[in-house]
CSV table of C-alpha atoms in Angstrom, one decimal:
chain,number,residue,atom,x,y,z
A,241,MET,CA,2.5,-61.9,33.5
A,242,THR,CA,1.9,-62.7,37.2
A,243,PRO,CA,4.3,-65.5,38.4
A,244,THR,CA,2.8,-68.8,39.3
A,245,THR,CA,2.9,-69.1,43.1
A,246,GLY,CA,2.4,-71.9,45.6
A,247,LEU,CA,0.6,-69.8,48.2
A,248,HIS,CA,-2.9,-70.7,49.3
A,249,ARG,CA,-5.2,-70.2,52.3
A,250,SER,CA,-4.8,-72.5,55.3
A,251,ARG,CA,-8.3,-71.5,56.6
A,252,PRO,CA,-11.5,-70.0,55.1
A,253,ALA,CA,-11.2,-66.3,54.2
A,254,PRO,CA,-12.6,-64.1,57.0
A,255,PRO,CA,-15.4,-61.6,56.2
A,256,ALA,CA,-14.2,-58.2,54.9
A,257,ARG,CA,-14.8,-55.9,57.8
A,258,ILE,CA,-11.8,-53.5,57.3
A,259,VAL,CA,-11.2,-51.4,54.3
A,260,HIS,CA,-7.6,-50.3,53.8
A,261,LEU,CA,-6.5,-47.4,51.6
A,262,GLY,CA,-2.9,-47.3,50.5
A,263,LEU,CA,-2.0,-51.0,50.2
A,264,GLY,CA,1.8,-51.4,50.1
A,265,ALA,CA,4.7,-53.0,51.9
A,266,PHE,CA,4.3,-51.2,55.2
A,267,SER,CA,0.6,-51.8,55.5
A,268,ARG,CA,1.2,-55.5,54.9
A,269,SER,CA,4.0,-55.7,57.5
A,270,HIS,CA,2.0,-53.8,60.1
A,271,THR,CA,-1.8,-53.4,60.0
A,272,ALA,CA,-2.5,-56.6,58.0
A,273,TRP,CA,0.1,-58.5,60.1
A,274,TYR,CA,-1.4,-57.4,63.4
A,275,THR,CA,-4.9,-58.3,62.1
A,276,ASP,CA,-3.7,-61.8,61.0
A,277,ARG,CA,-2.2,-62.5,64.4
A,278,ALA,CA,-5.2,-61.3,66.5
A,279,VAL,CA,-7.0,-64.0,68.4
A,280,ASP,CA,-10.2,-63.3,66.5
A,281,ALA,CA,-8.5,-63.1,63.0
A,282,GLU,CA,-11.2,-65.4,61.6
A,283,ASP,CA,-13.7,-62.5,62.0
A,284,TRP,CA,-11.7,-59.8,60.4
A,285,GLY,CA,-10.7,-59.7,56.8
A,286,ILE,CA,-9.3,-56.7,54.9
A,287,ALA,CA,-10.5,-55.3,51.5
A,288,ALA,CA,-7.4,-53.4,50.4
A,289,TYR,CA,-6.8,-50.8,47.7
A,290,THR,CA,-3.4,-49.8,46.4
A,291,GLY,CA,-2.3,-46.2,45.8
A,292,ARG,CA,-1.3,-46.6,42.2
A,293,SER,CA,0.0,-50.1,41.7
A,294,ALA,CA,-2.3,-52.3,39.6
A,295,ALA,CA,0.5,-54.9,39.5
A,296,LEU,CA,0.5,-55.4,43.3
A,297,ALA,CA,-3.2,-55.8,43.3
A,298,ALA,CA,-3.0,-58.4,40.4
A,299,ALA,CA,-0.2,-60.3,42.1
A,300,LEU,CA,-2.1,-60.6,45.4
A,301,THR,CA,-5.4,-61.4,43.7
A,302,ALA,CA,-3.7,-64.3,42.0
A,303,GLN,CA,-2.7,-65.5,45.5
A,304,ASP,CA,-6.1,-65.0,47.0
A,305,GLY,CA,-4.6,-62.1,49.0
A,306,VAL,CA,-2.1,-64.3,50.8
A,307,TYR,CA,1.6,-63.3,51.0
A,308,THR,CA,4.8,-64.0,52.9
A,309,LEU,CA,6.2,-61.6,55.5
A,310,ILE,CA,9.9,-62.2,56.0
A,311,GLU,CA,11.2,-61.0,59.3
A,312,ARG,CA,14.8,-60.3,58.7
A,313,SER,CA,17.2,-60.3,61.7
A,314,ALA,CA,21.0,-60.4,61.8
A,315,GLU,CA,20.7,-64.2,62.5
A,316,GLY,CA,18.6,-65.0,59.5
A,317,ASP,CA,15.1,-64.8,57.8
A,318,ARG,CA,11.9,-66.1,59.4
A,319,PRO,CA,9.0,-66.4,56.9
A,320,GLU,CA,5.4,-66.1,57.9
A,321,VAL,CA,2.3,-66.4,55.7
A,322,VAL,CA,-0.3,-63.6,56.3
A,323,GLU,CA,-3.9,-64.3,55.3
A,324,SER,CA,-5.9,-61.2,56.5
A,325,VAL,CA,-6.1,-59.5,53.1
A,326,VAL,CA,-9.2,-61.0,51.4
A,327,ARG,CA,-9.4,-58.6,48.5
A,328,ALA,CA,-6.7,-56.6,46.8
A,329,ARG,CA,-7.8,-54.0,44.3
A,330,PRO,CA,-6.1,-51.2,42.3
A,331,GLY,CA,-6.6,-47.7,43.6
A,332,ASP,CA,-8.6,-46.7,40.6
A,333,ASP,CA,-11.4,-49.2,41.3
A,334,VAL,CA,-13.5,-46.4,42.7
A,335,ALA,CA,-16.8,-48.3,42.3
A,336,GLY,CA,-15.4,-51.2,44.4
A,337,LEU,CA,-14.1,-48.9,47.0
A,338,LEU,CA,-17.3,-47.0,47.5
A,339,ALA,CA,-19.2,-50.3,47.8
A,340,ASP,CA,-16.8,-51.7,50.4
A,341,ILE,CA,-16.9,-48.5,52.5
A,342,ALA,CA,-20.8,-48.5,52.3
A,343,ALA,CA,-21.1,-52.2,53.2
A,344,PRO,CA,-22.9,-52.8,56.5
A,345,ALA,CA,-20.2,-55.3,57.5
A,346,THR,CA,-17.4,-52.7,57.3
A,347,ALA,CA,-16.5,-51.5,60.7
A,348,ILE,CA,-13.1,-49.8,60.1
A,349,VAL,CA,-11.3,-47.8,57.4
A,350,THR,CA,-7.5,-47.7,57.8
A,351,LEU,CA,-5.2,-45.5,55.8
A,352,SER,CA,-1.5,-45.5,55.0
A,353,ILE,CA,-1.3,-42.9,52.2
A,354,THR,CA,1.6,-40.8,53.5
A,355,GLU,CA,1.3,-37.2,54.6
A,356,ALA,CA,1.1,-36.0,51.0
A,357,GLY,CA,-1.9,-38.2,50.3
A,358,TYR,CA,-4.1,-36.1,52.6
A,359,ARG,CA,-3.6,-33.0,50.4
A,360,ALA,CA,-3.9,-30.7,53.4
A,361,GLY,CA,-2.6,-27.2,53.9
A,362,ALA,CA,-0.6,-26.0,56.9
A,363,ASP,CA,-3.9,-25.5,58.8
A,364,GLY,CA,-4.8,-29.2,58.3
A,365,LEU,CA,-7.7,-28.3,56.1
A,366,PRO,CA,-8.0,-29.4,52.4
A,367,ASP,CA,-5.5,-27.5,50.3
A,368,ASP,CA,-7.8,-25.4,48.1
A,369,GLY,CA,-4.7,-24.4,46.1
A,370,ASP,CA,-4.4,-28.0,44.9
A,371,PRO,CA,-6.1,-28.5,41.5
A,372,LEU,CA,-7.2,-32.1,42.5
A,373,VAL,CA,-8.8,-30.8,45.7
A,374,VAL,CA,-10.6,-28.1,43.8
A,375,ALA,CA,-11.8,-30.6,41.2
A,376,ASP,CA,-13.0,-33.1,43.8
A,377,ARG,CA,-14.9,-30.3,45.7
A,378,ALA,CA,-16.8,-29.7,42.5
A,379,ARG,CA,-17.5,-33.4,41.9
A,380,LEU,CA,-18.7,-33.8,45.5
A,381,ALA,CA,-21.1,-30.9,45.0
A,382,GLN,CA,-22.4,-32.6,41.9
A,383,LEU,CA,-22.9,-35.8,44.0
A,384,GLU,CA,-24.9,-33.8,46.5
A,385,ALA,CA,-27.0,-32.5,43.6
A,386,GLY,CA,-27.9,-36.0,42.6
A,387,ASP,CA,-25.2,-36.9,40.0
A,388,SER,CA,-24.3,-40.3,41.3
A,389,ASP,CA,-21.7,-40.8,38.6
A,390,ALA,CA,-19.7,-37.9,39.9
A,391,ALA,CA,-18.3,-40.1,42.7
A,392,LEU,CA,-16.6,-42.3,40.1
A,393,ARG,CA,-14.7,-39.3,38.8
A,394,LEU,CA,-13.1,-38.4,42.1
A,395,GLN,CA,-9.3,-38.4,42.1
A,396,THR,CA,-8.1,-37.8,45.7
A,397,VAL,CA,-8.1,-40.5,48.4
A,398,LEU,CA,-10.1,-38.4,50.9
A,399,GLY,CA,-12.6,-37.4,48.1
A,400,ARG,CA,-13.3,-41.0,47.5
A,401,LEU,CA,-13.5,-41.7,51.2
A,402,VAL,CA,-16.1,-38.9,51.6
A,403,ALA,CA,-18.1,-40.4,48.7
A,404,GLY,CA,-18.0,-43.8,50.3
A,405,LEU,CA,-19.2,-42.4,53.6
A,406,ASP,CA,-21.9,-40.6,51.6
A,407,ALA,CA,-23.0,-43.9,50.2
A,408,ARG,CA,-22.9,-45.4,53.7
A,409,ARG,CA,-25.1,-42.7,55.0
A,410,ARG,CA,-27.6,-43.1,52.2
A,411,GLY,CA,-27.7,-46.9,52.8
A,412,GLY,CA,-28.1,-46.6,56.6
A,413,ALA,CA,-25.1,-48.8,57.2
A,414,GLY,CA,-24.1,-47.2,60.5
A,415,ALA,CA,-21.1,-45.9,62.3
A,416,LEU,CA,-17.5,-46.8,61.8
A,417,ALA,CA,-13.9,-45.9,62.8
A,418,VAL,CA,-11.3,-44.2,60.5
A,419,VAL,CA,-7.8,-45.1,61.6
A,420,SER,CA,-4.7,-43.3,60.2
A,421,CYS,CA,-1.5,-45.3,60.2
A,422,ASP,CA,0.6,-42.6,58.7
A,423,ASN,CA,3.6,-41.1,60.3
A,424,ILE,CA,2.0,-37.8,61.3
A,425,PRO,CA,1.6,-36.3,64.8
A,426,ASP,CA,-2.1,-36.6,65.9
A,427,ASN,CA,-2.8,-38.4,62.6
A,428,GLY,CA,-6.4,-39.1,63.7
A,429,GLY,CA,-7.0,-35.4,64.2
A,430,HIS,CA,-5.2,-34.7,60.9
A,431,VAL,CA,-7.4,-37.0,58.8
A,432,ALA,CA,-10.5,-35.7,60.7
A,433,ARG,CA,-9.8,-32.0,59.8
A,434,ALA,CA,-9.0,-32.8,56.2
A,435,LEU,CA,-11.9,-35.2,55.6
A,436,LEU,CA,-14.5,-33.1,57.3
A,437,GLY,CA,-13.2,-30.0,55.5
A,438,LEU,CA,-13.7,-31.8,52.2
A,439,ALA,CA,-17.1,-33.3,53.3
A,440,ALA,CA,-18.4,-29.7,53.7
A,441,SER,CA,-19.1,-30.0,50.0
A,442,VAL,CA,-21.7,-32.6,50.9
A,443,PRO,CA,-23.4,-31.0,53.9
A,444,LEU,CA,-25.7,-33.9,54.9
A,445,THR,CA,-22.8,-36.3,54.8
A,446,ALA,CA,-20.5,-33.9,56.7
A,447,GLU,CA,-23.1,-33.7,59.5
A,448,TRP,CA,-23.5,-37.5,59.5
A,449,CYS,CA,-19.7,-38.0,59.7
A,450,ALA,CA,-19.5,-35.7,62.7
A,451,GLN,CA,-22.0,-37.9,64.5
A,452,ASN,CA,-21.1,-41.4,63.2
A,453,VAL,CA,-17.4,-41.5,62.3
A,454,SER,CA,-14.7,-42.0,65.0
A,455,PHE,CA,-11.2,-40.8,64.1
A,456,VAL,CA,-8.6,-43.0,65.8
A,457,SER,CA,-5.0,-41.9,66.1
A,458,SER,CA,-2.2,-44.4,66.1
A,459,SER,CA,1.6,-44.5,66.4
A,460,VAL,CA,3.1,-47.1,64.1
A,461,ASP,CA,6.7,-48.4,64.2
A,462,ARG,CA,8.2,-51.1,62.0
A,463,ILE,CA,11.1,-50.7,59.5
A,464,THR,CA,9.9,-52.1,56.2
A,465,PRO,CA,12.6,-51.4,53.5
A,466,ARG,CA,12.0,-51.3,49.8
A,467,ILE,CA,12.9,-54.6,48.1
A,468,GLU,CA,15.2,-54.1,45.1
A,469,PRO,CA,14.3,-55.9,41.9
A,470,ASP,CA,17.1,-58.5,42.0
A,471,GLU,CA,16.2,-59.5,45.6
A,472,MET,CA,12.5,-59.5,44.7
A,473,ALA,CA,13.2,-62.1,42.0
A,474,CYS,CA,15.1,-64.3,44.5
A,475,LEU,CA,12.4,-64.1,47.2
A,476,THR,CA,9.7,-64.8,44.6
A,477,GLU,CA,11.5,-67.9,43.5
A,478,ARG,CA,12.4,-69.0,47.1
A,479,TYR,CA,8.9,-68.6,48.6
A,480,ARG,CA,6.8,-69.0,45.4
A,481,ASP,CA,5.3,-65.6,46.2
A,482,ALA,CA,4.9,-62.8,43.8
A,483,ALA,CA,4.3,-60.2,46.5
A,484,PRO,CA,6.6,-60.9,49.5
A,485,VAL,CA,7.4,-58.3,52.2
A,486,VAL,CA,10.6,-57.9,54.2
A,487,ALA,CA,10.5,-56.2,57.6
A,488,GLU,CA,12.6,-56.1,60.8
A,489,PRO,CA,11.4,-58.3,63.7
A,490,PHE,CA,10.5,-55.3,65.9
A,491,SER,CA,7.0,-53.9,65.7
A,492,ASP,CA,5.0,-51.4,67.7
A,493,TRP,CA,1.5,-50.1,67.4
A,494,VAL,CA,-0.2,-47.8,69.9
A,495,LEU,CA,-3.8,-46.6,69.3
A,496,SER,CA,-6.2,-44.1,70.9
A,497,GLY,CA,-9.8,-43.7,70.0
A,498,ASP,CA,-13.2,-45.3,69.8
A,499,PHE,CA,-14.4,-48.2,67.5
A,500,PRO,CA,-18.2,-47.8,67.4
A,501,ALA,CA,-18.7,-50.9,65.2
A,502,GLY,CA,-16.0,-53.1,66.9
A,503,ARG,CA,-12.4,-54.0,66.1
A,504,PRO,CA,-10.1,-56.9,66.0
A,505,ALA,CA,-8.4,-57.9,69.3
A,506,TRP,CA,-5.2,-56.3,68.1
A,507,GLU,CA,-3.9,-56.2,71.7
A,508,THR,CA,-3.6,-60.0,71.6
A,509,ALA,CA,-1.0,-59.5,68.7
A,510,GLY,CA,0.9,-56.9,70.8
A,511,ALA,CA,-0.8,-53.6,70.0
A,512,ARG,CA,-1.4,-51.2,72.9
A,513,PHE,CA,-4.4,-49.0,73.5
A,514,THR,CA,-4.2,-45.7,75.5
A,515,ASP,CA,-6.1,-42.6,76.3
A,516,GLU,CA,-3.0,-40.6,76.0
A,517,LEU,CA,-1.2,-41.2,72.7
A,518,GLU,CA,0.9,-38.0,72.4
A,519,PRO,CA,3.9,-39.2,74.5
A,520,TRP,CA,4.1,-42.5,72.5
A,521,GLU,CA,3.9,-40.5,69.2
A,522,ALA,CA,6.7,-38.2,70.4
A,523,ARG,CA,8.8,-41.1,71.5
A,524,LYS,CA,8.6,-42.7,68.1
A,525,LEU,CA,8.7,-39.5,66.0
A,526,TRP,CA,11.7,-38.0,67.9
A,527,LEU,CA,13.8,-41.1,68.7
A,528,LEU,CA,13.2,-43.3,65.6
A,529,ASN,CA,12.3,-40.9,62.9
A,530,GLY,CA,14.5,-38.0,64.2
A,531,ALA,CA,17.5,-40.3,64.2
A,532,HIS,CA,16.7,-41.5,60.7
A,533,THR,CA,16.7,-37.9,59.5
A,534,ILE,CA,20.0,-37.2,61.2
A,535,LEU,CA,21.5,-40.4,59.7
A,536,ALA,CA,20.1,-39.6,56.3
A,537,CYS,CA,21.6,-36.1,56.3
A,538,LEU,CA,25.0,-36.8,58.0
A,539,GLY,CA,25.4,-40.3,56.6
A,540,VAL,CA,25.1,-39.3,53.0
A,541,VAL,CA,27.5,-36.5,53.5
A,542,ARG,CA,30.0,-38.9,55.0
A,543,GLY,CA,29.7,-41.4,52.1
A,544,HIS,CA,27.3,-44.0,53.5
A,545,THR,CA,24.4,-45.6,51.7
A,546,LEU,CA,22.6,-47.6,54.3
A,547,VAL,CA,21.3,-46.9,57.9
A,548,SER,CA,23.4,-49.8,59.2
A,549,GLU,CA,26.6,-48.2,57.7
A,550,ALA,CA,25.8,-44.8,59.1
A,551,ILE,CA,25.0,-45.9,62.6
A,552,ALA,CA,28.4,-47.8,62.7
A,553,ASP,CA,30.1,-44.4,62.0
A,554,PRO,CA,31.1,-42.9,65.4
A,555,VAL,CA,30.4,-39.4,64.1
A,556,CYS,CA,26.9,-40.3,63.0
A,557,ARG,CA,26.2,-42.3,66.1
A,558,SER,CA,27.4,-39.5,68.4
A,559,ALA,CA,25.1,-37.0,66.6
A,560,VAL,CA,22.1,-39.4,67.1
A,561,GLU,CA,23.0,-40.0,70.8
A,562,ARG,CA,23.3,-36.3,71.5
A,563,PHE,CA,19.9,-35.6,69.9
A,564,TRP,CA,18.4,-38.5,71.9
A,565,ASP,CA,19.7,-36.9,75.1
A,566,ASP,CA,17.8,-33.7,74.3
A,567,ALA,CA,14.7,-35.7,73.3
A,568,GLU,CA,14.7,-37.9,76.4
A,569,SER,CA,14.7,-34.8,78.6
A,570,ASN,CA,11.2,-34.1,77.2
A,571,LEU,CA,9.6,-37.6,77.5
A,572,PRO,CA,8.0,-39.3,80.5
A,573,ARG,CA,10.2,-42.0,82.0
A,574,ARG,CA,7.3,-44.4,82.1
A,575,LEU,CA,7.7,-44.9,78.3
A,576,GLY,CA,10.9,-47.0,78.9
A,577,ILE,CA,13.1,-44.6,77.0
A,578,ALA,CA,16.5,-46.3,77.9
A,579,GLY,CA,15.3,-49.7,76.6
A,580,TYR,CA,13.8,-48.1,73.5
A,581,ARG,CA,17.1,-46.4,72.7
A,582,ARG,CA,19.0,-49.7,73.1
A,583,ALA,CA,16.5,-51.4,70.8
A,584,LEU,CA,16.8,-48.7,68.2
A,585,LEU,CA,20.6,-49.0,68.1
A,586,ALA,CA,20.2,-52.7,67.5
A,587,ARG,CA,17.6,-52.2,64.8
A,588,PHE,CA,19.6,-49.6,63.0
A,589,ALA,CA,22.7,-51.8,63.1
A,590,ASN,CA,20.9,-54.8,61.6
A,591,PRO,CA,23.1,-55.5,58.6
A,592,ARG,CA,20.5,-57.5,56.7
A,593,ILE,CA,17.9,-54.7,56.6
A,594,ALA,CA,19.0,-52.7,53.6
A,595,HIS,CA,17.4,-49.4,54.6
A,596,LEU,CA,18.5,-46.8,52.0
A,597,LEU,CA,19.5,-43.4,53.4
A,598,SER,CA,18.3,-41.9,50.0
A,599,GLN,CA,14.8,-43.3,50.7
A,600,ILE,CA,14.7,-41.7,54.1
A,601,ALA,CA,16.2,-38.4,52.9
A,602,GLN,CA,13.1,-37.4,50.8
A,603,ASP,CA,11.4,-34.2,51.9
A,604,THR,CA,14.0,-33.6,54.6
A,605,THR,CA,13.0,-30.0,55.4
A,606,THR,CA,9.4,-31.1,56.4
A,607,LYS,CA,10.9,-34.0,58.4
A,608,VAL,CA,13.2,-31.7,60.3
A,609,ARG,CA,10.3,-29.4,61.1
A,610,LEU,CA,8.3,-32.3,62.5
A,611,ARG,CA,11.0,-34.5,64.1
A,612,ILE,CA,13.8,-32.2,65.3
A,613,VAL,CA,12.4,-28.7,65.8
A,614,PRO,CA,9.8,-29.6,68.5
A,615,VAL,CA,12.6,-31.0,70.7
A,616,ALA,CA,14.8,-28.0,70.1
A,617,GLU,CA,11.9,-25.6,70.9
A,618,ARG,CA,11.2,-27.4,74.2
A,619,GLU,CA,14.8,-27.5,75.2
A,620,ARG,CA,15.2,-23.8,74.6
A,621,ALA,CA,12.0,-23.0,76.4
A,622,SER,CA,13.4,-25.0,79.4
A,623,ARG,CA,16.6,-22.9,79.2
A,624,ARG,CA,18.7,-25.9,78.2
A,625,GLY,CA,21.4,-25.8,75.5
A,626,ALA,CA,19.8,-28.1,72.9
A,627,VAL,CA,23.3,-29.0,71.6
A,628,GLY,CA,22.1,-32.2,70.1
A,629,CYS,CA,19.3,-30.4,68.2
A,630,ALA,CA,21.8,-27.8,67.0
A,631,GLY,CA,24.0,-30.6,65.6
A,632,ALA,CA,20.9,-32.2,63.9
A,633,LEU,CA,20.1,-28.9,62.2
A,634,ALA,CA,23.7,-28.4,61.1
A,635,ALA,CA,23.6,-31.9,59.5
A,636,TRP,CA,20.5,-30.9,57.7
A,637,LEU,CA,22.0,-27.7,56.3
A,638,VAL,CA,25.1,-29.5,55.1
A,639,ALA,CA,23.1,-32.2,53.4
A,640,GLU,CA,20.9,-29.6,51.7
A,641,ASP,CA,24.1,-27.9,50.5
A,642,GLU,CA,23.0,-24.8,52.3
A,643,ALA,CA,25.8,-24.5,54.9
A,644,THR,CA,27.1,-21.1,55.4
A,645,ALA,CA,29.8,-19.6,57.6
A,646,SER,CA,27.8,-16.5,58.6
A,647,VAL,CA,25.4,-16.4,61.6
A,648,ALA,CA,23.0,-14.4,59.4
A,649,GLY,CA,23.0,-17.0,56.8
A,650,VAL,CA,22.3,-19.8,59.3
A,651,ARG,CA,19.5,-17.7,60.8
A,652,ASP,CA,17.8,-17.3,57.5
A,653,ARG,CA,17.8,-21.0,56.9
A,654,ILE,CA,16.5,-21.9,60.4
A,655,GLU,CA,13.7,-19.5,59.7
A,656,ARG,CA,12.3,-22.0,57.2
A,657,VAL,CA,11.5,-24.5,59.9
A,658,SER,CA,11.1,-22.4,63.1
A,659,THR,CA,10.6,-18.7,63.7
A,660,SER,CA,11.3,-19.0,67.4
A,661,LEU,CA,14.6,-20.8,66.9
A,662,ALA,CA,15.7,-18.3,64.3
A,663,GLU,CA,15.1,-15.5,66.8
A,664,ASP,CA,17.2,-17.3,69.4
A,665,ASP,CA,20.7,-15.9,69.1
A,666,GLU,CA,22.3,-18.5,71.4
A,667,PHE,CA,20.8,-21.4,69.5
A,668,VAL,CA,21.7,-19.9,66.1
A,669,ALA,CA,25.3,-19.5,67.3
A,670,SER,CA,25.2,-23.2,68.4
A,671,VAL,CA,24.1,-24.4,65.0
A,672,THR,CA,26.8,-22.2,63.4
A,673,ARG,CA,29.5,-23.8,65.5
A,674,ALA,CA,28.1,-27.3,64.8
A,675,LEU,CA,28.5,-26.8,61.1
A,676,THR,CA,32.2,-27.3,61.4
A,677,LEU,CA,31.7,-30.7,62.8
A,678,ALA,CA,28.9,-31.7,60.3
A,679,ARG,CA,31.0,-30.8,57.2
């Protein structure tokens, strides 16, 4: 049973002009929060669809989409009511999703579905070895042949998005922007490749998308930890809210791309717009996410549970700082790297953000490939030692229980994330030496 809450709207609900796929804690602490704080918030409501959680959709529906965001600093909690979500639906409400995407008022589709949700292969195209992708291709072909019910049987997020865009094309609703908020380099390009590759099963819609859909890339940054059940019960009682969110005070959002049907004035809430997103993506991916990966690997090995515990450990902090030194050598000074590093240390040390290392440690090999390896490859290409990167890879090997005393063994394991680094004798030797410190 959904708890009785005391939340209600303080103003009329704005019209739904944004459709969000992947409603969860992060999207509510970030995309929905920025939208609510924009100067024109009264014009921009969000129709949001969860990944799998019918319970979250039900809880928010009972509250008319309103929820409490609790900014948690070392000094205390600051609650803020967010009202930008006007509809919350479970992810399996395919009919509702298709209607919302096809609606003429819809100007933007945002996504926070994690990298796995795109179901793409190494080339960025749909993974045709994935049974769900294969099944959705067949259903989209049936849709093209005139079987309108085939859309209701689609199972993947991008398959459903293609069907929604197909309905939009047929209804003449006009252009829109698709904005990825997932932690993937060039995430706009990533979703474009995967979606257009899947849309090839509906050729007319694929052509329409190429002409009418803008794919916007964005770099997102706000730590939003999972709330454990006991704390959720306390927060629900305190704020009379069945779906609260806890986040750190810091937030950052940088976007690049066109919005053919308009957008909220997110810049009035602190977002930045740029024609050159890659350096901002790299700053966040290497310095924040790279450090998280190091802390998750080395921190767990050293007996820590939380990020705040690991960063207080001089060994862990030194490993992070050495990696940051390598990363900073490959970033433009105009990004304010020194200030960002100081802010990160304060964020990591926040004792009241219970950010579990075990949560960060999932799929570590992929994260090392995306967050650590690009820095190491650039350092070595510039003929620098990449000592901090070597230490990060050593921490990964120890955490994966794959540490080995032999250079050949280390080389074989590095090969899994980078061929060029595995062929670099000096770097392999550096990782081998660093294993002694990481154990």
